[in-house]
mmCIF file of C-alpha atoms in Angstrom:
data_model
loop_
_atom_site.group_PDB
_atom_site.id
_atom_site.type_symbol
_atom_site.label_atom_id
_atom_site.label_comp_id
_atom_site.label_asym_id
_atom_site.label_seq_id
_atom_site.Cartn_x
_atom_site.Cartn_y
_atom_site.Cartn_z
ATOM 1 C CA MET A 1 150.729 124.945 130.086
ATOM 2 C CA GLY A 2 147.006 124.927 129.830
ATOM 3 C CA THR A 3 145.225 123.082 127.136
ATOM 4 C CA ALA A 4 142.786 124.801 124.880
ATOM 5 C CA PRO A 5 139.179 124.075 125.755
ATOM 6 C CA ARG A 6 137.614 121.484 123.527
ATOM 7 C CA PRO A 7 134.559 122.480 121.577
ATOM 8 C CA ALA A 8 131.409 120.857 122.874
ATOM 9 C CA ALA A 9 130.643 117.698 120.966
ATOM 10 C CA ALA A 10 127.219 117.323 119.456
ATOM 11 C CA PRO A 11 124.986 115.067 121.543
ATOM 12 C CA PRO A 12 124.132 111.654 120.118
ATOM 13 C CA PRO A 13 120.955 111.507 118.010
ATOM 14 C CA ALA A 14 118.929 109.872 120.785
ATOM 15 C CA LEU A 15 119.576 112.857 123.073
ATOM 16 C CA ARG A 16 118.931 115.607 120.553
ATOM 17 C CA GLY A 17 115.704 117.529 120.603
ATOM 18 C CA ARG A 18 112.897 116.304 118.402
ATOM 19 C CA ARG A 19 112.363 117.975 115.056
ATOM 20 C CA ARG A 20 109.335 120.144 114.831
ATOM 21 C CA THR A 21 107.002 118.827 112.232
ATOM 22 C CA GLY A 22 103.781 120.168 110.847
ATOM 23 C CA PRO A 23 100.407 119.410 112.308
ATOM 24 C CA PRO A 24 99.653 115.711 112.719
ATOM 25 C CA LEU A 25 98.219 113.946 109.711
ATOM 26 C CA ARG A 26 94.701 112.562 109.763
ATOM 27 C CA PRO A 27 94.635 108.846 110.496
ATOM 28 C CA PRO A 28 94.255 106.897 107.250
ATOM 29 C CA CYS A 29 91.171 104.767 106.610
ATOM 30 C CA ARG A 30 93.319 101.825 105.519
ATOM 31 C CA SER A 31 96.954 100.852 105.356
ATOM 32 C CA GLY A 32 99.000 100.777 102.193
ATOM 33 C CA ARG A 33 99.981 97.276 101.086
ATOM 34 C CA LEU A 34 102.335 95.695 98.592
ATOM 35 C CA LEU A 35 103.331 92.116 97.803
ATOM 36 C CA LEU A 36 106.969 91.072 97.617
ATOM 37 C CA ARG A 37 108.350 87.882 96.120
ATOM 38 C CA LEU A 38 111.844 86.797 97.051
ATOM 39 C CA ALA A 39 113.876 83.706 97.788
ATOM 40 C CA PRO A 40 113.194 82.256 101.261
ATOM 41 C CA GLU A 41 116.852 82.552 102.234
ATOM 42 C CA HIS A 42 116.656 86.348 101.736
ATOM 43 C CA VAL A 43 113.772 86.989 104.163
ATOM 44 C CA ALA A 44 116.075 87.570 107.166
ATOM 45 C CA LEU A 45 118.226 90.043 105.228
ATOM 46 C CA PHE A 46 115.077 91.790 103.981
ATOM 47 C CA ARG A 47 113.851 92.161 107.594
ATOM 48 C CA PHE A 48 117.238 93.546 108.638
ATOM 49 C CA LEU A 49 117.258 96.088 105.803
ATOM 50 C CA LEU A 50 113.658 97.113 106.502
ATOM 51 C CA GLU A 51 114.585 97.798 110.133
ATOM 52 C CA ALA A 52 117.479 99.950 108.907
ATOM 53 C CA TYR A 53 114.933 102.178 107.152
ATOM 54 C CA ASP A 54 113.339 103.132 110.502
ATOM 55 C CA ASN A 55 110.761 100.357 110.295
ATOM 56 C CA CYS A 56 108.863 102.311 107.645
ATOM 57 C CA ALA A 57 106.736 99.190 107.112
ATOM 58 C CA TYR A 58 106.199 95.716 108.487
ATOM 59 C CA PHE A 59 105.549 92.461 106.705
ATOM 60 C CA THR A 60 103.877 89.150 107.184
ATOM 61 C CA VAL A 61 104.752 85.951 105.353
ATOM 62 C CA LEU A 62 101.873 84.672 103.222
ATOM 63 C CA GLU A 63 103.775 81.741 101.643
ATOM 64 C CA ARG A 64 107.066 80.251 102.766
ATOM 65 C CA ARG A 65 108.299 78.780 99.460
ATOM 66 C CA PRO A 66 108.712 80.808 97.362
ATOM 67 C CA ALA A 67 108.596 83.607 99.918
ATOM 68 C CA LEU A 68 105.549 85.813 99.390
ATOM 69 C CA LEU A 69 105.391 88.735 101.806
ATOM 70 C CA LYS A 70 102.616 91.239 102.412
ATOM 71 C CA LEU A 71 104.183 94.595 103.223
ATOM 72 C CA VAL A 72 101.976 96.962 105.273
ATOM 73 C CA PHE A 73 102.680 100.674 105.762
ATOM 74 C CA SER A 74 101.020 104.027 106.347
ATOM 75 C CA PRO A 75 99.719 105.486 103.070
ATOM 76 C CA GLN A 76 101.398 108.796 103.932
ATOM 77 C CA ARG A 77 104.744 106.962 103.881
ATOM 78 C CA GLU A 78 104.268 105.224 100.526
ATOM 79 C CA ARG A 79 106.909 107.297 98.723
ATOM 80 C CA ALA A 80 109.453 106.619 101.477
ATOM 81 C CA VAL A 81 108.626 102.899 101.432
ATOM 82 C CA ARG A 82 108.981 102.654 97.651
ATOM 83 C CA ARG A 83 112.268 104.584 97.797
ATOM 84 C CA ALA A 84 113.539 102.228 100.530
ATOM 85 C CA LEU A 85 112.513 99.208 98.443
ATOM 86 C CA ALA A 86 114.333 100.634 95.415
ATOM 87 C CA GLU A 87 117.512 101.039 97.464
ATOM 88 C CA MET A 88 117.122 97.597 99.054
ATOM 89 C CA SER A 89 116.742 96.002 95.622
ATOM 90 C CA GLN A 90 120.406 96.831 95.004
ATOM 91 C CA SER A 91 121.375 94.472 97.852
ATOM 92 C CA LEU A 92 119.046 91.541 97.258
ATOM 93 C CA PRO A 93 116.763 90.387 94.456
ATOM 94 C CA PHE A 94 113.009 90.677 94.952
ATOM 95 C CA ARG A 95 109.941 91.631 92.963
ATOM 96 C CA VAL A 96 107.298 94.128 94.120
ATOM 97 C CA GLU A 97 103.664 93.647 93.100
ATOM 98 C CA GLU A 98 100.589 95.701 93.834
ATOM 99 C CA TRP A 99 98.070 94.510 96.422
ATOM 100 C CA PRO A 100 95.713 92.814 95.791
ATOM 101 C CA LEU A 101 96.754 90.603 92.950
ATOM 102 C CA PRO A 102 94.625 91.143 89.845
ATOM 103 C CA GLY A 103 91.498 89.022 89.968
ATOM 104 C CA LEU A 104 91.534 88.536 93.737
ATOM 105 C CA PRO A 105 89.142 90.437 96.009
ATOM 106 C CA ASP A 106 90.646 92.836 98.514
ATOM 107 C CA SER A 107 90.207 91.391 102.011
ATOM 108 C CA ALA A 108 89.192 94.805 103.402
ATOM 109 C CA ASP A 109 86.458 95.105 100.757
ATOM 110 C CA THR A 110 85.052 91.649 101.430
ATOM 111 C CA ALA A 111 85.096 92.199 105.198
ATOM 112 C CA ALA A 112 82.958 95.334 104.819
ATOM 113 C CA ARG A 113 80.213 93.477 102.947
ATOM 114 C CA PRO A 114 77.351 91.912 104.950
#
């Protein structure tokens, strides 16, 4: 009346071994940046969705109404960030713009000048 041994369950993701990746990438000279415009009531949902994509970027609020966010990310992750934004746009409406806005100086460029 013995029971058959159960197959070993796979360990949860946090306990699995780390994937081997290639050699580390060189540190970038500057971060990638994008601007996002969305309704102020959607900022919390946007933060939640961004966290669901492994915190591939972070943002800071430049203007509260209408919400203007500066999204900052590693340039090596730009494709992943843009793909995440494309998927997130199916859940909430927002508009992505390039940083800096046309006609405005880039803050990193002006900081480097004497």
